[in-house]
Coordinates of C-alpha atoms and ligand atoms in Angstrom, one line a residue:
X1 CA 2.0 -18.7 -24.6
X2 CA 1.6 -21.5 -27.6
X3 CA -0.9 -23.6 -28.3
X4 CA -0.2 -26.6 -26.6
X5 CA 0.0 -24.6 -23.3
X6 CA -1.3 -25.1 -19.6
X7 CA -3.1 -22.4 -17.6
X8 CA -5.1 -21.7 -15.1
X9 CA -8.5 -22.6 -16.7
X10 CA -7.0 -26.0 -16.8
X11 CA -6.3 -26.3 -13.2
X12 CA -7.5 -29.2 -11.6
X13 CA -8.7 -27.5 -8.7
X14 CA -10.7 -25.2 -10.3
X15 CA -14.2 -25.9 -9.8
X16 CA -17.6 -24.1 -11.5
X17 CA -20.3 -23.4 -8.7
X18 CA -22.1 -25.0 -10.9
X19 CA -23.1 -28.5 -9.1
X20 CA -23.4 -30.7 -12.3
X21 CA -20.5 -29.9 -14.0
X22 CA -18.3 -32.0 -11.4
X23 CA -17.1 -34.8 -12.5
X24 CA -19.4 -33.9 -15.6
X25 CA -18.2 -36.8 -17.9
X26 CA -17.7 -34.1 -21.2
X27 CA -18.5 -30.6 -19.8
X28 CA -16.3 -29.8 -16.3
X29 CA -15.7 -26.0 -16.2
X30 CA -12.0 -26.9 -18.0
X31 CA -13.8 -27.6 -21.2
X32 CA -16.4 -25.0 -22.1
X33 CA -17.3 -26.1 -25.9
X34 CA -19.3 -22.8 -28.0
X35 CA -22.2 -24.6 -29.4
X36 CA -25.4 -23.3 -31.6
X37 CA -28.7 -23.8 -28.9
X38 CA -32.1 -22.7 -28.6
X39 CA -34.9 -23.3 -26.3
X40 CA -38.4 -23.7 -27.7
X41 CA -39.9 -20.2 -29.6
X42 CA -36.3 -18.5 -29.4
X43 CA -34.4 -18.0 -32.9
X44 CA -30.7 -19.6 -32.5
X45 CA -28.1 -18.7 -30.2
X46 CA -24.9 -19.4 -28.8
X47 CA -23.6 -20.6 -25.6
X48 CA -21.0 -22.7 -23.7
X49 CA -22.1 -26.2 -21.8
X50 CA -20.8 -26.0 -18.6
X51 CA -22.1 -29.7 -17.1
X52 CA -26.3 -29.8 -17.3
X53 CA -26.9 -26.8 -18.3
X54 CA -25.9 -24.2 -21.7
X55 CA -25.1 -20.1 -21.0
X56 CA -26.6 -17.9 -23.0
X57 CA -23.2 -16.0 -24.4
X58 CA -25.3 -13.7 -26.2
X59 CA -26.9 -12.6 -22.3
X60 CA -23.6 -12.6 -20.9
X61 CA -22.4 -10.1 -24.0
X62 CA -25.9 -7.9 -23.1
X63 CA -24.9 -7.9 -19.4
X64 CA -21.4 -6.9 -20.6
X65 CA -19.6 -9.0 -18.9
X66 CA -17.9 -9.8 -22.1
X67 CA -15.0 -8.0 -23.8
X68 CA -16.9 -5.3 -25.7
X69 CA -14.9 -6.5 -28.8
X70 CA -15.7 -10.0 -28.9
X71 CA -19.5 -8.9 -27.8
X72 CA -21.0 -8.2 -30.8
X73 CA -19.7 -12.1 -32.4
X74 CA -21.8 -13.4 -30.0
X75 CA -24.5 -11.9 -31.5
X76 CA -25.6 -13.9 -34.5
X77 CA -27.0 -17.4 -35.0
X78 CA -23.7 -19.0 -36.6
X79 CA -20.5 -18.6 -33.9
X80 CA -18.5 -18.5 -38.0
X81 CA -17.3 -14.7 -36.3
X82 CA -16.8 -16.3 -33.4
X83 CA -14.4 -19.2 -35.5
X84 CA -12.8 -16.3 -37.1
X85 CA -11.3 -15.0 -33.3
X86 CA -7.1 -15.1 -33.1
X87 CA -6.2 -17.8 -30.8
X88 CA -5.4 -15.3 -28.6
X89 CA -8.8 -14.0 -28.6
X90 CA -10.3 -16.7 -27.9
X91 CA -8.4 -17.8 -25.1
X92 CA -9.3 -14.3 -23.5
X93 CA -12.3 -15.7 -24.0
X94 CA -12.0 -18.6 -22.7
X95 CA -10.6 -17.2 -18.8
X96 CA -12.9 -15.0 -19.0
X97 CA -15.7 -17.3 -19.1
X98 CA -13.8 -19.7 -16.8
X99 CA -13.7 -16.8 -14.6
X100 CA -17.2 -16.3 -14.6
X101 CA -18.0 -19.5 -13.8
X102 CA -16.2 -20.2 -11.7
X103 CA -15.6 -17.7 -8.5
X104 CA -18.4 -17.4 -6.8
X105 CA -18.6 -13.6 -6.8
X106 CA -20.0 -13.8 -10.2
X107 CA -22.7 -16.8 -9.5
X108 CA -26.1 -13.8 -8.3
X109 CA -25.5 -12.6 -11.7
X110 CA -24.9 -15.1 -14.0
X111 CA -26.6 -18.2 -12.8
X112 CA -30.2 -16.7 -14.6
X113 CA -28.0 -17.0 -17.5
X114 CA -27.5 -20.6 -17.3
X115 CA -30.4 -23.1 -19.9
X116 CA -31.2 -26.9 -18.8
X117 CA -29.8 -28.5 -21.8
X118 CA -32.1 -30.6 -21.5
X119 CA -34.5 -28.0 -22.9
X120 CA -32.1 -26.6 -25.5
X121 CA -32.2 -28.2 -28.9
X122 CA -28.5 -28.4 -30.9
X123 CA -28.0 -27.0 -34.6
X124 CA -25.4 -26.7 -36.3
X125 CA -22.6 -24.0 -34.8
X126 CA -21.2 -22.9 -38.2
X127 CA -22.5 -22.5 -42.0
X128 CA -20.1 -24.1 -42.9
X129 CA -18.5 -23.2 -46.9
X130 CA -17.2 -26.3 -48.2
X131 CA -16.7 -29.1 -46.5
X132 CA -13.3 -31.4 -47.0
X133 CA -13.0 -35.0 -46.0
X134 CA -9.4 -36.9 -45.6
X135 CA -7.7 -40.6 -45.2
X136 CA -5.7 -39.7 -42.5
X137 CA -6.8 -43.2 -40.6
X138 CA -3.6 -45.6 -41.5
X139 CA -5.1 -48.3 -40.6
X140 CA -8.2 -47.2 -42.0
X141 CA -6.7 -46.9 -45.1
X142 CA -4.8 -50.9 -45.0
X143 CA -7.8 -52.6 -44.0
X144 CA -10.0 -50.0 -46.6
X145 CA -7.5 -50.7 -49.4
X146 CA -6.8 -54.4 -48.6
X147 CA -11.2 -54.7 -50.1
X148 CA -10.6 -52.8 -52.9
X149 CA -6.9 -54.0 -53.5
X150 CA -6.0 -56.8 -51.7
X151 CA -2.6 -56.9 -53.8
X152 CA -1.9 -53.0 -53.4
X153 CA -3.5 -51.9 -50.3
X154 CA -2.0 -48.3 -49.6
X155 CA -0.7 -45.9 -52.7
X156 CA 2.2 -44.8 -54.0
X157 CA 1.2 -41.2 -52.2
X158 CA -0.3 -42.2 -49.4
X159 CA 2.9 -41.1 -47.2
X160 CA 3.6 -38.2 -48.9
X161 CA 0.7 -36.4 -49.2
X162 CA -2.7 -36.0 -45.9
X163 CA -5.0 -37.8 -49.6
X164 CA -8.5 -35.7 -49.0
X165 CA -11.0 -35.3 -51.1
X166 CA -14.0 -32.5 -51.4
X167 CA -16.7 -33.1 -49.6
X168 CA -20.3 -32.1 -49.0
X169 CA -21.7 -28.8 -46.8
X170 CA -25.4 -29.1 -47.7
X171 CA -25.6 -32.4 -46.1
X172 CA -24.3 -32.0 -42.8
X173 CA -26.1 -32.5 -40.5
X174 CA -26.0 -31.6 -35.5
X175 CA -25.8 -35.2 -34.0
X176 CA -29.9 -36.3 -33.1
X177 CA -31.0 -35.8 -36.6
X178 CA -32.3 -38.7 -37.6
X179 CA -30.2 -40.1 -41.8
X180 CA -32.7 -41.6 -44.2
X181 CA -31.2 -44.4 -46.3
X182 CA -29.9 -43.3 -49.6
X183 CA -30.9 -44.6 -52.8
X184 CA -27.9 -45.3 -55.2
X185 CA -26.4 -47.4 -58.1
X186 CA -24.8 -50.6 -56.6
X187 CA -23.1 -53.7 -59.4
X188 CA -23.8 -56.1 -57.4
X189 CA -20.8 -58.5 -58.2
X190 CA -22.4 -61.6 -60.3
X191 CA -24.2 -58.5 -61.9
X192 CA -24.1 -58.3 -65.9
X193 CA -25.4 -53.9 -65.4
X194 CA -26.2 -52.4 -62.3
X195 CA -29.1 -51.4 -60.8
X196 CA -30.8 -48.5 -58.7
X197 CA -31.8 -48.5 -55.0
X198 CA -31.4 -48.2 -51.4
X199 CA -28.1 -49.1 -50.2
X200 CA -27.7 -52.7 -48.8
X201 CA -23.7 -51.5 -47.6
X202 CA -24.8 -48.6 -45.6
X203 CA -22.0 -47.6 -42.5
X204 CA -20.9 -45.0 -40.1
X205 CA -16.9 -43.6 -40.1
X206 CA -15.2 -42.2 -37.2
X207 CA -13.8 -38.9 -37.5
X208 CA -13.1 -36.3 -35.9
X209 CA -14.0 -33.1 -37.5
X210 CA -12.5 -30.1 -37.4
X211 CA -13.9 -25.9 -37.5
X212 CA -11.3 -23.6 -39.6
X213 CA -10.8 -20.5 -37.8
X214 CA -9.1 -17.3 -39.3
X215 CA -8.8 -19.3 -42.7
X216 CA -6.3 -17.6 -45.1
X217 CA -6.9 -15.6 -48.3
X218 CA -6.9 -17.2 -52.0
X219 CA -3.6 -17.2 -52.9
X220 CA -1.6 -17.2 -49.3
X221 CA -0.6 -20.7 -48.2
X222 CA -0.9 -21.5 -44.2
X223 CA 2.9 -22.6 -43.3
X224 CA 3.0 -25.4 -41.3
X225 CA 4.3 -23.9 -37.9
X226 CA 1.4 -21.5 -37.7
X227 CA -1.2 -24.2 -38.8
X228 CA -2.5 -24.6 -35.1
X229 CA -3.4 -20.8 -34.9
X230 CA -5.8 -22.5 -38.1
X231 CA -8.5 -24.2 -35.9
X232 CA -11.1 -23.1 -33.9
X233 CA -11.7 -26.1 -32.5
X234 CA -12.8 -29.8 -33.1
X235 CA -16.0 -31.8 -33.0
X236 CA -17.6 -35.6 -33.8
X237 CA -17.5 -36.4 -37.5
X238 CA -19.7 -39.3 -38.8
X239 CA -19.2 -40.0 -42.8
X240 CA -22.1 -42.3 -43.4
X241 CA -20.9 -44.0 -45.8
X242 CA -22.8 -46.4 -49.0
X243 CA -20.0 -49.1 -49.1
X244 CA -22.2 -50.2 -52.5
X245 CA -21.9 -47.4 -54.2
X246 CA -18.9 -46.0 -53.4
X247 CA -17.6 -49.4 -54.5
X248 CA -19.0 -49.1 -58.3
X249 CA -19.1 -45.5 -58.7
X250 CA -15.3 -44.3 -56.7
X251 CA -13.2 -44.7 -59.5
X252 CA -11.5 -42.4 -60.9
X253 CA -13.0 -39.6 -59.5
X254 CA -13.6 -40.8 -55.9
X255 CA -15.8 -40.4 -53.5
X256 CA -19.2 -39.1 -54.4
X257 CA -22.5 -40.0 -54.0
X258 CA -21.9 -42.6 -51.8
X259 CA -20.5 -39.6 -49.6
X260 CA -22.6 -37.1 -49.7
X261 CA -26.0 -37.6 -49.3
X262 CA -25.1 -36.4 -44.6
X263 CA -22.7 -36.6 -42.5
X264 CA -23.6 -36.1 -38.7
X265 CA -21.6 -33.9 -36.4
X266 CA -21.7 -34.0 -33.1
X267 CA -22.5 -30.1 -32.0
X268 CA -20.5 -28.8 -29.4
X269 CA -17.3 -27.2 -30.6
X270 CA -14.3 -28.6 -28.8
X271 CA -11.8 -25.0 -29.1
X272 CA -7.7 -26.5 -29.8
X273 CA -7.3 -25.0 -25.4
X274 CA -9.9 -26.9 -24.0
X275 CA -7.7 -30.1 -26.0
X276 CA -4.2 -28.5 -24.8
X277 CA -3.5 -30.5 -22.0
X278 CA -4.8 -33.8 -24.5
X279 CA -1.6 -32.9 -26.8
X280 CA 0.9 -35.9 -27.9
X281 CA 3.4 -36.5 -30.1
X282 CA 2.8 -37.7 -33.4
X283 CA 3.7 -41.3 -33.0
X284 CA 7.1 -41.7 -34.7
X285 CA 6.4 -43.3 -37.9
X286 CA 7.6 -47.0 -38.9
X287 CA 11.2 -46.9 -39.7
X288 CA 11.7 -46.7 -43.8
X289 CA 8.7 -44.9 -44.4
X290 CA 9.9 -41.4 -46.1
X291 CA 9.7 -37.9 -43.0
X292 CA 7.1 -35.6 -44.6
X293 CA 8.6 -33.0 -47.0
X294 CA 9.9 -29.3 -45.4
X295 CA 6.1 -27.8 -45.8
X296 CA 4.6 -30.6 -44.2
X297 CA 7.1 -30.6 -41.2
X298 CA 7.7 -29.2 -37.5
X299 CA 8.9 -29.7 -34.7
X300 CA 6.3 -28.7 -32.7
X301 CA 4.0 -30.3 -34.2
X302 CA 5.3 -33.3 -34.3
X303 CA 5.8 -33.2 -30.5
X304 CA 2.8 -31.4 -30.0
X305 CA 0.2 -32.3 -32.4
X306 CA -1.2 -35.7 -31.9
X307 CA -4.6 -35.6 -29.5
X308 CA -4.9 -37.6 -26.9
X309 CA -8.1 -38.3 -27.6
X310 CA -9.9 -42.2 -26.8
X311 CA -12.7 -42.8 -29.9
X312 CA -15.9 -45.0 -29.4
X313 CA -18.5 -45.8 -30.9
X314 CA -22.2 -47.3 -29.9
X315 CA -25.3 -49.4 -31.3
X316 CA -28.3 -49.7 -30.9
X317 CA -31.2 -51.4 -32.9
X318 CA -34.6 -50.8 -32.5
X319 CA -35.7 -54.3 -31.3
X320 CA -32.4 -53.9 -28.8
X321 CA -34.3 -50.4 -27.4
X322 CA -37.4 -52.3 -27.3
X323 CA -36.0 -55.1 -25.0
X324 CA -34.3 -52.3 -23.0
X325 CA -30.5 -53.9 -24.3
X326 CA -28.0 -51.6 -23.3
X327 CA -26.0 -50.3 -26.3
X328 CA -23.2 -52.8 -28.0
X329 CA -20.4 -51.2 -28.2
X330 CA -19.3 -51.4 -31.8
X331 CA -15.4 -50.1 -31.2
X332 CA -13.2 -48.5 -29.3
X333 CA -10.1 -47.0 -29.6
X334 CA -6.8 -43.8 -29.4
X335 CA -7.6 -41.5 -32.0
X336 CA -3.5 -40.9 -32.4
X337 CA -3.8 -43.8 -35.0
X338 CA -3.3 -40.5 -37.3
X339 CA -0.6 -40.5 -40.1
X340 CA -0.6 -36.8 -40.7
X341 CA -1.8 -34.3 -37.6
X342 CA -5.1 -32.1 -38.0
X343 CA -2.4 -29.0 -38.2
X344 CA 0.1 -31.3 -41.2
X345 CA -3.9 -31.8 -43.0
X346 CA -4.5 -27.3 -42.2
X347 CA -1.7 -26.4 -44.0
X348 CA -2.0 -29.3 -46.8
X349 CA -4.9 -28.3 -48.0
X350 CA -4.0 -24.1 -48.3
X351 CA -0.8 -25.3 -49.7
X352 CA -1.8 -24.3 -53.0
X353 CA -3.0 -21.1 -52.2
X354 CA -6.8 -22.3 -51.3
X355 CA -8.9 -20.2 -49.2
X356 CA -9.6 -21.7 -46.2
X357 CA -12.6 -19.6 -44.4
X358 CA -13.6 -19.9 -40.8
X359 CA -16.9 -21.9 -40.1
X360 CA -15.2 -24.8 -43.0
X361 CA -14.8 -28.4 -41.8
X362 CA -12.3 -30.6 -42.4
X363 CA -12.8 -34.9 -41.6
X364 CA -10.2 -36.1 -41.0
X365 CA -10.9 -39.5 -42.1
X366 CA -12.3 -42.3 -40.3
X367 CA -10.4 -43.4 -37.7
X368 CA -9.4 -47.6 -36.9
X369 CA -6.9 -48.9 -34.3
X370 CA -5.0 -51.4 -35.6
X371 CA -7.2 -54.2 -33.6
X372 CA -9.7 -55.0 -34.9
X373 CA -12.1 -53.8 -31.2
X374 CA -10.5 -50.0 -32.6
X375 CA -12.2 -50.4 -36.8
X376 CA -14.0 -47.2 -37.4
X377 CA -16.4 -48.9 -39.6
X378 CA -18.7 -51.6 -39.9
X379 CA -17.0 -52.2 -43.1
X380 CA -13.6 -53.5 -41.3
X381 CA -15.3 -54.9 -38.7
X382 CA -17.0 -57.4 -40.7
X383 CA -14.5 -57.6 -43.2
X384 CA -16.4 -56.0 -46.1
X385 CA -20.1 -57.7 -44.6
X386 CA -18.5 -61.9 -44.0
X387 CA -18.6 -61.5 -40.3
X388 CA -21.5 -60.3 -39.4
X389 CA -22.1 -59.0 -36.1
X390 CA -24.0 -60.3 -32.9
X391 CA -26.0 -57.6 -31.1
X392 CA -27.8 -58.5 -28.0
X393 CA -30.9 -59.8 -28.2
X394 CA -30.2 -62.5 -31.3
X395 CA -29.9 -60.4 -34.8
X396 CA -26.4 -59.6 -36.6
X397 CA -25.3 -57.2 -38.3
X398 CA -22.9 -57.0 -41.9
X399 CA -24.2 -53.2 -42.9
X400 CA -26.6 -50.5 -41.3
X401 CA -30.3 -51.6 -41.1
X402 CA -33.6 -49.3 -40.6
X403 CA -34.4 -48.1 -37.0
X404 CA -30.3 -48.5 -36.5
X405 CA -28.8 -45.8 -34.2
X406 CA -24.7 -44.8 -34.1
X407 CA -23.3 -43.2 -31.3
X408 CA -19.9 -41.5 -31.6
X409 CA -17.5 -40.6 -28.1
X410 CA -14.7 -39.1 -27.8
X411 CA -12.9 -38.4 -24.1
X412 CA -9.7 -36.6 -23.2
X413 CA -7.5 -38.3 -21.0
X414 CA -4.7 -37.4 -19.4
X415 CA -1.7 -37.7 -16.4
X416 CA -2.8 -34.9 -13.5
X417 CA -5.8 -33.2 -16.3
X418 CA -9.7 -33.2 -15.7
X419 CA -11.2 -35.5 -17.9
X420 CA -13.3 -33.7 -20.4
X421 CA -16.1 -35.3 -23.6
X422 CA -17.4 -34.0 -26.7
X423 CA -20.8 -34.6 -25.6
X424 CA -22.9 -37.5 -28.0
X425 CA -22.6 -37.6 -32.1
X426 CA -25.7 -40.0 -32.4
X427 CA -28.5 -40.7 -35.4
X428 CA -30.9 -43.0 -36.6
X429 CA -31.0 -44.8 -39.9
X430 CA -34.9 -44.3 -41.3
X431 CA -36.2 -46.3 -44.1
X432 CA -35.3 -45.5 -47.6
X433 CA -38.0 -42.4 -49.5
X434 CA -38.4 -42.8 -53.5
X435 CA -41.1 -40.9 -55.1
X436 CA -42.0 -44.1 -57.2
X437 CA -43.3 -42.3 -60.8
X438 CA -45.7 -43.3 -63.2
Ligands
LIG501 MN1 -14.6 -40.3 -44.5

């Protein structure tokens, strides 16, 4: 079995006895993502999304409906132990869950373990030890590079190194948790000295998140051929960015306070198995580009390592919601606009012996299409603030205003496969807070 193989759990004919799963935009029985949820007054615990329900994994394990070796891993308040499972064991769990939720013979026992998702609160799926963010969206890198360095948008290392930096794990938050506008230093172009205040150029970044699986021991790199086995799942990631702070602080050491005040993830961990039908070849590099160095090159990865997902960003403002306007679609584009595959990101990260651990989070970097309708940030959509975007109701935006709500979505679509989605990655911007002293 390879990591891109399709099996009986993907069969389009397979239906769940959970009625809402049929034709569900995100969570048909072919998806089965893992998450951590709670109901009012209860402890967070592991669950699986199915239609508009959540299957309580701990209840399943307690009722001895799961393999004995997996059951104890479902008891925690995070998915770290489940994420550490080797791919083979995770695939066995998927097969069992798929059977439980599709075979009517299991319905009577399993149905009492379903909760209405609407009654549940979703939490971070893992205790995140470390979070690193990459920069593999080549059109984003070009667009942003051009604004910061007009004659030199892509630095010479870009086509050799999957560029990344270490982010901040403590401020990663699940979808739904609002974001407080950050304060920071910015230097207006015409000013002699920087000022300290709320960001005036608050932006989102449309990214995919990668949840690390088993991981590697310190000093032991992950070969590219084995990288897929170290990925436990995927999510959407909004890497909120204060562009004014970023422009002032980013040299010489890269992003710092412009990025680490909060990052929002979608709470469901979509497994590599669920994404198998949506694997596609990594797009060929343009003529004249260097081939990846051997440690980053693998034939299977090049043939199957990209993701056939469609990514979308929606925006509502407070005024839009008050007036009953539908969300404004800011962008839509394919996730294949990545210069490096997620497997190459994993291998590069561990290539110096750096140890990745179960539950670590990697961001791909902003994924933009070559065309404006697929740009993954306001920095690009508004051309660095020069071209305002019209909102329904007469408002305009160059960057985010207080009350704005940003929603990221991802959907896998492929011929002969039941489409699946990631669920929303959504958060609202709250006004800056600062305890003025004196
Ligand atoms: Mn980013």
